[in-house]
Tab-separated table of C-alpha atoms in Angstrom:
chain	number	residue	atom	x	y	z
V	1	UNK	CA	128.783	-104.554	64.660
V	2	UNK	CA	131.058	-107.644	63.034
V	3	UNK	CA	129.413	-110.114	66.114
V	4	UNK	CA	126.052	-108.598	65.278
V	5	UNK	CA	126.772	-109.390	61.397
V	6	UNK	CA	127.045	-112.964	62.266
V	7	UNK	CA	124.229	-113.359	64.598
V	8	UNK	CA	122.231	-112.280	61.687
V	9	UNK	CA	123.745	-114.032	59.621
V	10	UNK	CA	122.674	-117.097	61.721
V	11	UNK	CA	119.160	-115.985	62.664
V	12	UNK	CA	118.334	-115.550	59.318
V	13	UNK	CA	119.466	-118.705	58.218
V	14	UNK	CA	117.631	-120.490	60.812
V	15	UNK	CA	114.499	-118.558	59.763
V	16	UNK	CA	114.471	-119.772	56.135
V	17	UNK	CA	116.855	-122.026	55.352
V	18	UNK	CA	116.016	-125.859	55.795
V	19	UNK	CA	119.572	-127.617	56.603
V	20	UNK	CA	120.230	-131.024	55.367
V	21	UNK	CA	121.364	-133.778	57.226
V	22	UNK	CA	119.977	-131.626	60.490
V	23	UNK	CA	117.723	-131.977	63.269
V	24	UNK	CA	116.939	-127.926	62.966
V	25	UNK	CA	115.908	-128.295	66.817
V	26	UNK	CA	119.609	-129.069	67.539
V	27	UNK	CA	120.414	-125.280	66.742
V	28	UNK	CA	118.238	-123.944	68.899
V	29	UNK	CA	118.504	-126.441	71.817
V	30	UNK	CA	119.922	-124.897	75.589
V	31	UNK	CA	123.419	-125.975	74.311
V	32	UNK	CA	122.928	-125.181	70.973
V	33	UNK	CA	124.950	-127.364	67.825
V	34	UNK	CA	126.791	-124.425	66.064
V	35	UNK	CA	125.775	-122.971	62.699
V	36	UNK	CA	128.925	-121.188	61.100
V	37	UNK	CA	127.978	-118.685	58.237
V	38	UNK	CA	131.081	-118.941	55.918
V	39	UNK	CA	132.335	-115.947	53.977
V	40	UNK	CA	135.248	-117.410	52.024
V	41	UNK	CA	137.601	-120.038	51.579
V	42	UNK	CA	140.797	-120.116	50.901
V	43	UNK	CA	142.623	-123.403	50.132
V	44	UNK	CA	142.519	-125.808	53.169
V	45	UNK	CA	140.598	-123.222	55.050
V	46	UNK	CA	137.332	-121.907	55.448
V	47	UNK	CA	136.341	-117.845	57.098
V	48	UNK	CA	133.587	-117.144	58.863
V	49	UNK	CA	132.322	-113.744	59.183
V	50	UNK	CA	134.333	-112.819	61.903
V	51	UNK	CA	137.755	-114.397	60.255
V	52	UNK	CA	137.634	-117.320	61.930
V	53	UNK	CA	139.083	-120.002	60.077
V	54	UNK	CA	138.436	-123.873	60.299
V	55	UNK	CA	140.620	-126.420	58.644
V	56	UNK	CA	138.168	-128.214	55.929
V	57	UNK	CA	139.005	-131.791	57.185
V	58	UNK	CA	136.433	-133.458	55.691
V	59	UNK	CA	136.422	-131.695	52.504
V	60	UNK	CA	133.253	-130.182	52.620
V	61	UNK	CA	131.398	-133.625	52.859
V	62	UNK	CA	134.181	-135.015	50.548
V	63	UNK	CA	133.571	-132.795	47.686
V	64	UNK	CA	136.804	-130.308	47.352
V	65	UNK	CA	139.856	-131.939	46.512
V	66	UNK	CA	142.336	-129.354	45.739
V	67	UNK	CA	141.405	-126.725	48.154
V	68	UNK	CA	138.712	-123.897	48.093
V	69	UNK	CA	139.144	-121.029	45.534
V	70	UNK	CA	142.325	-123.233	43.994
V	71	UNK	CA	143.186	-121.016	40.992
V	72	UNK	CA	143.551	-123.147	38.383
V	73	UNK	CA	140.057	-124.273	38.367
V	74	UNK	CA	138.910	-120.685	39.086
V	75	UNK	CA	140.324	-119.758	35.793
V	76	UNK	CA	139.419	-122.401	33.658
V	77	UNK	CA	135.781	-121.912	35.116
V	78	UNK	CA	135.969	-117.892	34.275
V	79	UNK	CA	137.241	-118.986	30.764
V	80	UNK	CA	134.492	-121.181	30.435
V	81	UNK	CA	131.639	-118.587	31.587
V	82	UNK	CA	132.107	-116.157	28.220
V	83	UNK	CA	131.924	-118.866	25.618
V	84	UNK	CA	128.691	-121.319	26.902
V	85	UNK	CA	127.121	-121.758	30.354
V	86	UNK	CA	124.438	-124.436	29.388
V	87	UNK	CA	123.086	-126.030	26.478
V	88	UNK	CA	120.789	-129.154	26.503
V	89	UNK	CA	122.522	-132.150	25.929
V	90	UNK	CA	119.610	-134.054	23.717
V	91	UNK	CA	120.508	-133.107	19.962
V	92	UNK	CA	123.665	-130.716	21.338
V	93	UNK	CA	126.827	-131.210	22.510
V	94	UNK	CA	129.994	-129.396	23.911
V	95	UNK	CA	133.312	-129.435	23.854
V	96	UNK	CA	133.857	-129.986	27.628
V	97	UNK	CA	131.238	-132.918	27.990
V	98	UNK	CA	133.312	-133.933	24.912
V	99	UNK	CA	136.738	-133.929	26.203
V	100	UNK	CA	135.495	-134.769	30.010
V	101	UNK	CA	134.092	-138.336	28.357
V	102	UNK	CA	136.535	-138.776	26.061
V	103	UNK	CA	139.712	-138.319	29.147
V	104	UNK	CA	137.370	-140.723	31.848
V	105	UNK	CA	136.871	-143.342	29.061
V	106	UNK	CA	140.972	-143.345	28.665
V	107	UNK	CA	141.086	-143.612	32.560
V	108	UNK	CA	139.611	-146.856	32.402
V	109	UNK	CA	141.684	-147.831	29.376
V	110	UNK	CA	138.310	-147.712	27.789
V	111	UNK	CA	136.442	-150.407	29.740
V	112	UNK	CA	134.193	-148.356	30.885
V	113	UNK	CA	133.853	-146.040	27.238
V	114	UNK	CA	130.111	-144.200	27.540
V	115	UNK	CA	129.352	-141.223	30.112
V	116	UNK	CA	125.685	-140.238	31.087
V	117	UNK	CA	125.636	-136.772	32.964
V	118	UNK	CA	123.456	-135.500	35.910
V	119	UNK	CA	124.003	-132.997	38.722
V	120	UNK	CA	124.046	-135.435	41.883
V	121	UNK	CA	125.574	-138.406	43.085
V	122	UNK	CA	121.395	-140.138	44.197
V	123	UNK	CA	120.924	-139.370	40.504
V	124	UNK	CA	123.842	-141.523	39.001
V	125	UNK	CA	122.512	-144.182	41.135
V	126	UNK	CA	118.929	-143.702	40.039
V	127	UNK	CA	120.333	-144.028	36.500
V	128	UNK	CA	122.997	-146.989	37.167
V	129	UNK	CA	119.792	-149.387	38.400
V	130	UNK	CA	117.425	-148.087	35.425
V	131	UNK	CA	120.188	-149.037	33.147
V	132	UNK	CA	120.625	-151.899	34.741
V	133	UNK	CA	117.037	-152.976	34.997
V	134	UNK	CA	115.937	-151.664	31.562
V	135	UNK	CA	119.222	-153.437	29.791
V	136	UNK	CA	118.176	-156.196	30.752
V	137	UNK	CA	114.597	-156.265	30.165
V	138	UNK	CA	115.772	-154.875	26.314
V	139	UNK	CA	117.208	-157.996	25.770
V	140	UNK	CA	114.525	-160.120	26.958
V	141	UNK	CA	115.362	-160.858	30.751
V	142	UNK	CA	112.446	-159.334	32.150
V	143	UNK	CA	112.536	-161.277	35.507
V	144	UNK	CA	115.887	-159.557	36.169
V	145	UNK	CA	114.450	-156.967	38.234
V	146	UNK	CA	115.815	-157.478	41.797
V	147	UNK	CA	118.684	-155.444	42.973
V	148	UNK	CA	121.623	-156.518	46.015
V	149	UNK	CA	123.099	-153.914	48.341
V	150	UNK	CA	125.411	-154.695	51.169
V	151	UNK	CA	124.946	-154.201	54.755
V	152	UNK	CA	125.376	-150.726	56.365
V	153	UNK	CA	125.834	-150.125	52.736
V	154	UNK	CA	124.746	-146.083	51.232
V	155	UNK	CA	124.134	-144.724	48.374
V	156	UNK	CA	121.600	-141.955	48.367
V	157	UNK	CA	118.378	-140.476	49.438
V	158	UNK	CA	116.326	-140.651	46.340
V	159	UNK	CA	113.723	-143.292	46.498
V	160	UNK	CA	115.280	-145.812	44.329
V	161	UNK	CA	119.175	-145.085	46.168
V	162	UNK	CA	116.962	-145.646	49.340
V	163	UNK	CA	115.998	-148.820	48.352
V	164	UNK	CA	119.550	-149.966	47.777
V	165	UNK	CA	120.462	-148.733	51.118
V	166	UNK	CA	121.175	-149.855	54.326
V	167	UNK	CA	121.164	-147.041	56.761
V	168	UNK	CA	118.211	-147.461	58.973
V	169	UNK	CA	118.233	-143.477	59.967
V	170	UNK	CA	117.996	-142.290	56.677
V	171	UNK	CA	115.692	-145.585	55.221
V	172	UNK	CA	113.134	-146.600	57.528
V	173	UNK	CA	111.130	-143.013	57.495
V	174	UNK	CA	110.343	-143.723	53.656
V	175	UNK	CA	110.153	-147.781	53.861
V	176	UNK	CA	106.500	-147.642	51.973
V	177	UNK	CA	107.678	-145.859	49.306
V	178	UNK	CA	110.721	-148.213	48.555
V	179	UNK	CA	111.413	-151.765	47.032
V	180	UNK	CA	113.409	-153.551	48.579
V	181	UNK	CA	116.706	-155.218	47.925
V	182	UNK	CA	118.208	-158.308	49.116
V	183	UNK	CA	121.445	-157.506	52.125
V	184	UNK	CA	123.901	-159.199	52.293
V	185	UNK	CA	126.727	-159.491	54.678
V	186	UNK	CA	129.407	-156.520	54.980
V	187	UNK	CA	132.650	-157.530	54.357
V	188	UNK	CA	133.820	-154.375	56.931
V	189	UNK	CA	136.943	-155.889	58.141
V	190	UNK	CA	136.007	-154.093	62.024
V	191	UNK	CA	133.927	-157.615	62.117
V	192	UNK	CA	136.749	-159.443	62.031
V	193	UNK	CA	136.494	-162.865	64.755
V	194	UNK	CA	139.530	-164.030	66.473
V	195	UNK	CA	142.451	-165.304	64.216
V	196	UNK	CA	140.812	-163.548	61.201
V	197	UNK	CA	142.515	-161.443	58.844
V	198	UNK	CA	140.630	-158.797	56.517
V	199	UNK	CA	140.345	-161.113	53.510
V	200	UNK	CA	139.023	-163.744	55.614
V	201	UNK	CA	136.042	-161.237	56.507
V	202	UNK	CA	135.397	-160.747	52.853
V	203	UNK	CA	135.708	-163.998	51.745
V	204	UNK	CA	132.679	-164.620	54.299
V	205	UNK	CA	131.026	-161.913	53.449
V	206	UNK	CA	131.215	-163.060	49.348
V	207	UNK	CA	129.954	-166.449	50.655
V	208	UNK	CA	126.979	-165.020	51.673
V	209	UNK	CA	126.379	-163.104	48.498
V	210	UNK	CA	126.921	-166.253	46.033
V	211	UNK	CA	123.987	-167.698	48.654
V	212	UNK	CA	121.341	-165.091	47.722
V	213	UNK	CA	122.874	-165.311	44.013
V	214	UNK	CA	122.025	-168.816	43.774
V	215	UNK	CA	118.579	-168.753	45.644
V	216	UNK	CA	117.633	-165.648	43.677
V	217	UNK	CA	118.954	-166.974	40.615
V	218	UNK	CA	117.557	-165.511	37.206
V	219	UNK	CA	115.843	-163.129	39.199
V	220	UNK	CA	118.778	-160.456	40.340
V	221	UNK	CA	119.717	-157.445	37.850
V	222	UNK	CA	122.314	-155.601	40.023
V	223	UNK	CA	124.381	-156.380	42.935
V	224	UNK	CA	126.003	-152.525	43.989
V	225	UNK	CA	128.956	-152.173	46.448
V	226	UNK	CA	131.223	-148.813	47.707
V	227	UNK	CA	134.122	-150.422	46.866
V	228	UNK	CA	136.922	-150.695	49.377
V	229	UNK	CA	135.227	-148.305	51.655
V	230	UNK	CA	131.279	-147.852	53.027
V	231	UNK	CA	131.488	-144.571	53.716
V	232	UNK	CA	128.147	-143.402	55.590
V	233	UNK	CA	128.451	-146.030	57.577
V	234	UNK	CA	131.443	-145.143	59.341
V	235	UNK	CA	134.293	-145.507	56.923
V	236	UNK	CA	134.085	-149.318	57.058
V	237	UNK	CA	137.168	-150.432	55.223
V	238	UNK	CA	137.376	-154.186	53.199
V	239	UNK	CA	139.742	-155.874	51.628
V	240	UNK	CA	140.365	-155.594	47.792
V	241	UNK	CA	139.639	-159.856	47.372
V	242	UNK	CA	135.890	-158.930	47.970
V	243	UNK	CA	135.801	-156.822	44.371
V	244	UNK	CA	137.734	-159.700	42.829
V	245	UNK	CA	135.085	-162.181	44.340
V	246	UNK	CA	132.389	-160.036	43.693
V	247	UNK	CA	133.060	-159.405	40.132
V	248	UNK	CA	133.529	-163.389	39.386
V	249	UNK	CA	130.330	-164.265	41.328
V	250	UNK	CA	128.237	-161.589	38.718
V	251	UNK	CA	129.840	-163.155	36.010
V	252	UNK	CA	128.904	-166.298	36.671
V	253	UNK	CA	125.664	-165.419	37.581
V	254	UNK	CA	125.045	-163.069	34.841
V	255	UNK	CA	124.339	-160.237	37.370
V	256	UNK	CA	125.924	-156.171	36.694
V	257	UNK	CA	127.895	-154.893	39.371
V	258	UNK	CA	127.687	-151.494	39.762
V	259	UNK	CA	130.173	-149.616	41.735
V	260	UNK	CA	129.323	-146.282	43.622
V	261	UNK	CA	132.285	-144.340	43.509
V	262	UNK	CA	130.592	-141.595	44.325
V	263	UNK	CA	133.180	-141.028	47.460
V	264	UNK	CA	135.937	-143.073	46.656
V	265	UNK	CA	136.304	-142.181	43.407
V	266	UNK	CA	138.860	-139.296	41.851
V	267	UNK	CA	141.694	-140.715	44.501
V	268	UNK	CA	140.124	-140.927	47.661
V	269	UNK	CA	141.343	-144.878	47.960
V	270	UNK	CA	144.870	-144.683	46.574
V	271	UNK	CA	144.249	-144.874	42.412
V	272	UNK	CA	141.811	-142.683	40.948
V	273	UNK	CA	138.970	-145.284	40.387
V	274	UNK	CA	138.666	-147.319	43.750
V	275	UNK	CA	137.847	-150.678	41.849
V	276	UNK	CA	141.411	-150.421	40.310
V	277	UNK	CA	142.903	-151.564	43.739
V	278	UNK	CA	141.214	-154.713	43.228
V	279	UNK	CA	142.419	-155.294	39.332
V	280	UNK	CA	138.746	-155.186	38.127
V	281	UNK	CA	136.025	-152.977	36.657
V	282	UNK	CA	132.133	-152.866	37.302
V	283	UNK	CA	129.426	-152.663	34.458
V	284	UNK	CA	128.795	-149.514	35.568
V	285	UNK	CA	130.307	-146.818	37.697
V	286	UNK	CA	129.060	-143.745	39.275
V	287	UNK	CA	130.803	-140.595	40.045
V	288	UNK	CA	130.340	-137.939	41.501
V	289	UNK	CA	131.441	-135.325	44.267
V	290	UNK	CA	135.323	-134.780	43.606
V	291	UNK	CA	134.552	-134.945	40.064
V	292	UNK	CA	133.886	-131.282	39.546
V	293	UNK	CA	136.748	-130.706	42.018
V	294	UNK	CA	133.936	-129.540	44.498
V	295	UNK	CA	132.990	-126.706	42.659
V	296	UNK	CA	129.676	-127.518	41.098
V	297	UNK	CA	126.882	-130.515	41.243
V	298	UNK	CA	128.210	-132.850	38.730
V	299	UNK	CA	127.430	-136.705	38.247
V	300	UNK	CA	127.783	-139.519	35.903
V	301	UNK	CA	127.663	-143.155	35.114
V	302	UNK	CA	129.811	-144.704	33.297
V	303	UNK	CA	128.871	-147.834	31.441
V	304	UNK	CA	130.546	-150.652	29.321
V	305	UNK	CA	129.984	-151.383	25.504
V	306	UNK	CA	127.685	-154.269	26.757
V	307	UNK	CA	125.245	-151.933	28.717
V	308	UNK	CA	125.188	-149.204	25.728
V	309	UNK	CA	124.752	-151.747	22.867
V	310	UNK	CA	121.373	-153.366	24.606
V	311	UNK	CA	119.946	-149.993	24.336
V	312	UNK	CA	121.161	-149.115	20.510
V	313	UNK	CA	118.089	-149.344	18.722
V	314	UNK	CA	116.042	-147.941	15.964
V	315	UNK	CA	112.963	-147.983	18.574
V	316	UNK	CA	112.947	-145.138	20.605
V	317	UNK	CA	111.317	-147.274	23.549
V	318	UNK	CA	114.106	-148.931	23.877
V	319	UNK	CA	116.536	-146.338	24.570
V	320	UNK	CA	117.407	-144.912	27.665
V	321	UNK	CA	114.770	-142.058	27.940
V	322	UNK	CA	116.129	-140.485	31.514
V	323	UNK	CA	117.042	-136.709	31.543
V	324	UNK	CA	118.079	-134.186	33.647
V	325	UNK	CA	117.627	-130.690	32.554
V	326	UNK	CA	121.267	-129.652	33.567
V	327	UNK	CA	122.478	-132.909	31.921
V	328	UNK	CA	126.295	-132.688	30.813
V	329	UNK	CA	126.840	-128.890	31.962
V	330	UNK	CA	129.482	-126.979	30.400
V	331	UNK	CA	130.970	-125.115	33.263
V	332	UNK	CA	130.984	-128.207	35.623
V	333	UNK	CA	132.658	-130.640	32.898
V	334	UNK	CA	135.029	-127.954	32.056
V	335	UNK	CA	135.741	-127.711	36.395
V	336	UNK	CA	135.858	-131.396	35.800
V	337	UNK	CA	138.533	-131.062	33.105
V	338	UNK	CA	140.827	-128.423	35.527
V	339	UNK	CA	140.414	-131.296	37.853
V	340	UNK	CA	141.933	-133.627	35.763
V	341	UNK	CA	144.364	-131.662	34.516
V	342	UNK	CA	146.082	-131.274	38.037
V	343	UNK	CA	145.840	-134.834	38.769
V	344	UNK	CA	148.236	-135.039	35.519
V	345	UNK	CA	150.061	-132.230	35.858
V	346	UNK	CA	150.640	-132.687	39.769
V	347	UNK	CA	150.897	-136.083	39.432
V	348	UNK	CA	148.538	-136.540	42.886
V	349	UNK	CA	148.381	-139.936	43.025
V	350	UNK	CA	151.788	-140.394	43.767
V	351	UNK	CA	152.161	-137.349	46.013
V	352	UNK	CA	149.004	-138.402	48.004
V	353	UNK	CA	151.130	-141.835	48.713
V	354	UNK	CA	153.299	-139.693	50.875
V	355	UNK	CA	150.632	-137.922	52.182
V	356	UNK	CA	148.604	-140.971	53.631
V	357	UNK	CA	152.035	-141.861	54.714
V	358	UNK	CA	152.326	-138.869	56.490
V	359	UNK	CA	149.162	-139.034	58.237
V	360	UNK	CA	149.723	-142.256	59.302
V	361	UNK	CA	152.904	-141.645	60.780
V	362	UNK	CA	151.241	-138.063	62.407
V	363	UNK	CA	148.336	-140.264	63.805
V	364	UNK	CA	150.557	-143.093	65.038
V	365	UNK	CA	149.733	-142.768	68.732
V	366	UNK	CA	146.157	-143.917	68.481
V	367	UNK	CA	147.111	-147.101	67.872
V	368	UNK	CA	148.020	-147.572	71.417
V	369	UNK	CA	145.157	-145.440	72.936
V	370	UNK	CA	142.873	-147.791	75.091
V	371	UNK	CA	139.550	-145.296	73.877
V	372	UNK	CA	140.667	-145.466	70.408
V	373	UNK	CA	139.627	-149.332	68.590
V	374	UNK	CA	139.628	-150.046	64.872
V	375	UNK	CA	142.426	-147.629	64.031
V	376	UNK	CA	142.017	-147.883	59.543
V	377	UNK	CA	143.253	-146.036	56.447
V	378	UNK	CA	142.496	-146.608	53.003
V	379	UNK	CA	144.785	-143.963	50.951
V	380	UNK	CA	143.521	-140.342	51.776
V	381	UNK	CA	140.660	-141.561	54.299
V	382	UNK	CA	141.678	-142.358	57.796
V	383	UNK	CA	139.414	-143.480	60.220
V	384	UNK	CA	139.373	-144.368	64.105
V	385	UNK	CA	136.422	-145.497	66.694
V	386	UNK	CA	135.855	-144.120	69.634
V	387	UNK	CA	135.242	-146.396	72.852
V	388	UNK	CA	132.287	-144.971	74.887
V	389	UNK	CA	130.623	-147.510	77.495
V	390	UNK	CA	128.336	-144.759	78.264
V	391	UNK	CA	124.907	-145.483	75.874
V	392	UNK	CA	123.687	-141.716	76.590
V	393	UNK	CA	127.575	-140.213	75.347
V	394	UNK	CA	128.186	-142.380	72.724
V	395	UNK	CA	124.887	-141.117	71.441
V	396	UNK	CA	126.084	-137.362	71.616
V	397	UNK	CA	129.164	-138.158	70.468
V	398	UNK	CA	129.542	-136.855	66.726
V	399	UNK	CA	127.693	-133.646	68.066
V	400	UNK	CA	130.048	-133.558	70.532
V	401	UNK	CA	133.128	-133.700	69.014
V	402	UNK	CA	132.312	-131.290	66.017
V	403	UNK	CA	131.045	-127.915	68.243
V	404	UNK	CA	134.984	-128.960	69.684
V	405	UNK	CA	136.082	-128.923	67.055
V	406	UNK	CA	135.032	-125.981	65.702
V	407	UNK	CA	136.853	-124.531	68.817
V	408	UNK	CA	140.129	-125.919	67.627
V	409	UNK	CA	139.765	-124.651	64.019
V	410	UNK	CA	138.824	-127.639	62.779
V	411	UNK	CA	135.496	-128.710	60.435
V	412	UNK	CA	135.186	-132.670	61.539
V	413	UNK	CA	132.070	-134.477	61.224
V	414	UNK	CA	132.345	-138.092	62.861
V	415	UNK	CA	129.767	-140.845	61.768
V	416	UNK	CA	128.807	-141.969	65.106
V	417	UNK	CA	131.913	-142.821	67.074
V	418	UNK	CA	133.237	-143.342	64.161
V	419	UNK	CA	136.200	-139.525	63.822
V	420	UNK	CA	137.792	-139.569	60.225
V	421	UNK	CA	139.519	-137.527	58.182
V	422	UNK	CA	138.910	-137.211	54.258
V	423	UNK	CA	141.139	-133.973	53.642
V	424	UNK	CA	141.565	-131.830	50.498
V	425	UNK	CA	145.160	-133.362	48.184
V	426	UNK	CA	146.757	-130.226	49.070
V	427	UNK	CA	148.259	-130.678	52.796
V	428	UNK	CA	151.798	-130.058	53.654
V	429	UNK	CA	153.585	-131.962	55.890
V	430	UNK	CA	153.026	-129.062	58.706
V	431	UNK	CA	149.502	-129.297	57.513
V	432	UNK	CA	149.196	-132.767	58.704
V	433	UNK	CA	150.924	-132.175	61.911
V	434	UNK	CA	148.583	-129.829	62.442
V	435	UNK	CA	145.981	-131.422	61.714
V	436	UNK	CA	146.823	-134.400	64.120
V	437	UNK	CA	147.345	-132.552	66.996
V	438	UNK	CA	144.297	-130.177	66.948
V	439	UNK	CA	142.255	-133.737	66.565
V	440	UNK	CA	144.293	-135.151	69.655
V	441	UNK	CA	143.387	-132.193	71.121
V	442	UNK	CA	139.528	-132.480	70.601
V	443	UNK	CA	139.212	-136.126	71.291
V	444	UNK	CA	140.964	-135.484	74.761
V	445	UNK	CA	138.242	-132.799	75.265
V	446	UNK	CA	135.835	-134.702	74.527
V	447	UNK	CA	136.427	-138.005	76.345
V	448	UNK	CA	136.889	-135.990	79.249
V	449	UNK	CA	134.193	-133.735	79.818
C-alpha cells in the first residue's frame, strides 16, 4: 500500500502538474529522471512518502537557509497568522514590512535606505531596470534607456530579466519578445590564461565594459552584475576588484549598477550582502530567495536616496506606479524578520566561516582528482567541474548525477558539469563529512558507469 501511495503520488503529479525547469518527457523516458513526492522536512533533510530522506544540498534551489520546519521561524510565522495575513501595501502599512525595511536599511548602514516588495526574485529585477530606466527619464535623461548584463550572466525568466540575460537555453526561445542588452565579458576567473591570477581576469573583463561604456556613452541606464558569483551559469566565481572597478566605471559614466543578490545575498558569499566583500554598494539591490528564510515568495529592491528622490513628486506620473498585489506581505516579512533574528542571535556569519572551512577541508581531495578541474568556493557555495571528453556524457551529465544521487540520500542538482553545493547554515561538522563522502561517492558512480 505505502509503494502504491507514492506511485500515485507520482502519476498524479505527472498528470497535472507542469514542472519547472523540466523537460516533462524526461520523467517518462525508458530510464526515467526521478520525481520524488516529499511529505516533510525536517532540518537538513527532506521525507518522501516512503521515509526516505535526502540531504537538501542545494537548499531547495538556494532558498532555505536554516533548515526545513526550523522552529523559530515556524513560531514567529504562527504568531503572525492570528493578528494580519495580508493587507495592501498602497495607503496601508504593517508592522513587519515596517521593521523588515527599517533592519535591511541598517544592514547597509543606510546606503541603501528604501525597500520595494514583491513575491519573486524576476520581479525585483523587473522593478530594479524600471527604476532605473524611469529615474532617469524623470530627470530628463531620456536617451538612458539601454541596459548591460555580463556574459553567462542570469537573472530571471520574465521578459525584461530575459533580456538582461545571458543563458542561451532559457533566452533564445523568447528572443522576439526581448530587447536586448549590450554583453560584456565575464570576469569568471575559470577563464583564466596562463600566468593569470583571478583579478587579472576581472580587470580584463572591466576593460571590456568601460569599452561599451564609452561607445554607448549617454545612452546606457543600467549595467547589472551577480556579484562575486554567476550562479546559473555554473557557479562562476570572480574576484572582488571587478565590483570595485565596476562601481568606479558607473560613476564616471553616470550609469546605476544594480546588483542581483538574489542568490548571493543573506550570506551565501561570506557577509550578508555579497557587494560588501568588495567595500562597495550598488544603486540598487535585489533580494530575494533566503530572504524569507525559504519559507514564502518574498522579493525586494532596495534603492539609494538618489533613486527615491527622482521619483518624489507632486505628479503622480512621475512616481513609480508598479504593484504587485501581494506587495510587502505580512507573514513573509515577519519570516523575513525570524530570519534575521537568527543571523543576530546565532551570529551565522561567523559560524558559517568555519563551516566553509570545514567543507573545504572535507572536499580537499578533489583538488588532486585528474576528472575534477576548476575546484572554487566563495563562502557557503562550493563548486567543482567535471572533466568529460565524451560530448554525448557530458550532455547527460547533471541528469546523471542527480537520479545518483538521490540513491545516496542526497538532493544535488549540477549546472552542467558544473556539481556544487549551496547547503542550508545549519551543518555540523559530521554533517559535512557526510556530505563529502556521499558526493565522492556519486561522482565515482557516475564517472564510471
Amino acid at each position: 500500500m505505502i509503494l502504491e501511495t507514492q506511485t500515485n503520488w507520482v502519476s498524479r503529479s505527472l498528470q497535472h502538474v507542469w514542472h519547472p525547469c523540466t523537460q516533462m518527457q524526461h520523467h517518462a523516458a525508458i530510464d526515467p529522471v526521478p520525481l520524488i513526492p516529499v511529505s516533510h522536512g525536517r532540518g537538513i533533510w527532506l521525507y518522501d512518502m516512503e521515509g526516505r530522506r535526502y540531504l537538501d544540498a542545494i537548499s531547495s534551489w538556494w532558498v532555505n537557509l536554516f533548515g526545513h520546519a526550523n522552529p523559530r521561524i515556524n513560531a514567529a510565522l504562527k504568531e503572525q497568522l492570528d493578528q494580519l495575513e495580508h493587507a495592501m501595501l498602497a495607503g496601508f502599512t504593517h508592522a513587519p514590512v515596517i521593521e523588515l525595511s527599517e533592519q535591511l536599511a541598517a544592514l547597509t548602514s543606510h546606503q541603501l535606505g528604501h525597500c520595494f516588495y514583491a513575491s519573486d526574485g524576476a520581479s525585483a529585477v523587473e522593478i530594479a531596470l524600471k527604476m532605473s530606466f524611469h529615474a532617469w527619464r524623470n530627470q530628463g535623461q531620456t536617451e538612458k534607456q539601454e541596459f548591460i548584463c555580463v556574459q553567462g550572466s542570469y537573472h530571471g525568466e520574465t521578459v525584461g530579466a530575459l533580456a538582461v540575460t545571458d543563458v542561451s537555453l532559457f533566452r533564445d526561445a523568447y528572443g522576439p519578445m526581448l530587447q536586448r542588452a549590450h554583453v560584456v565579458s565575464s570576469p569568471d576567473a575559470r577563464q583564466a590564461q596562463a600566468g593569470e591570477s583571478a583579478a587579472d581576469v576581472a580587470l580584463r573583463a572591466a576593460a571590456d565594459l568601460e569599452r561599451v561604456l564609452q561607445q554607448r556613452s549617454g545612452k546606457v541606464a543600467a549595467v547589472i552584475i551577480e556579484p562575486l558569483v554567476q550562479c546559473a551559469t555554473g557557479m562562476a566565481m570572480h574576484d572582488p576588484v571587478y565590483l570595485q572597478r565596476l562601481r568606479a566605471l558607473c560613476d564616471q559614466y553616470q550609469v546605476h549598477l544594480i546588483a542581483d543578490e538574489i542568490a548571493v545575498g543573506c550570506g551565501r558569499t561570506g557577509t550578508f550582502f555579497a557587494c560588501e566583500s568588495a567595500g562597495i554598494w550598488p544603486d540598487l539591490l535585489c533580494l530575494s530567495k533566503g530572504i524569507s528564510g525559504g519559507y514564502l515568495p518574498l522579493s525586494l529592491v532596495m534603492s539609494t536616496d538618489a533613486v527615491y528622490q527622482a521619483f518624489y513628486d507632486t505628479d503622480v506620473r512621475r512616481g513609480f506606479l508598479h504593484s504587485h498585489s501581494y506587495t510587502g506581505n505580512p507573514l513573509a516579512c515577519r519570516a523575513a524578520l525570524a530570519t534575521l533574528q537568527i543571523f543576530a542571535d546565532d551570529q551565522v556569519l561567523s559560524a558559517n566561516r568555519a563551516r566553509a572551512q570545514a567543507i573545504a577541508t572535507a572536499f580537499a581531495p578533489l583538488q588532486n582528482d585528474s576528472r575534477v578541474a576548476h575546484v572554487r568556493q566563495q563562502g557557503m557555495i562550493f563548486a567543482f567541474d567535471a572533466i568529460e571528453p565524451d560530448a554525448a556524457r557530458a550532455a547527460s551529465f547533471s541528469r546523471r548525477f542527480f537520479s545518483a544521487a538521490l540513491e545516496e540520500e542526497l538532493l544535488m542538482r549540477p549546472i552542467g558539469r558544473s556539481v556544487y553545493l549551496m547547503p542550508p547554515y545549519i551543518l555540523s561538522d559530521e554533517d559535512i563529512a557526510l556530505l563529502a563522502q556521499k558526493t565522492m561517492n556519486v561522482f565515482e558512480k557516475v564517472m564510471h558507469e
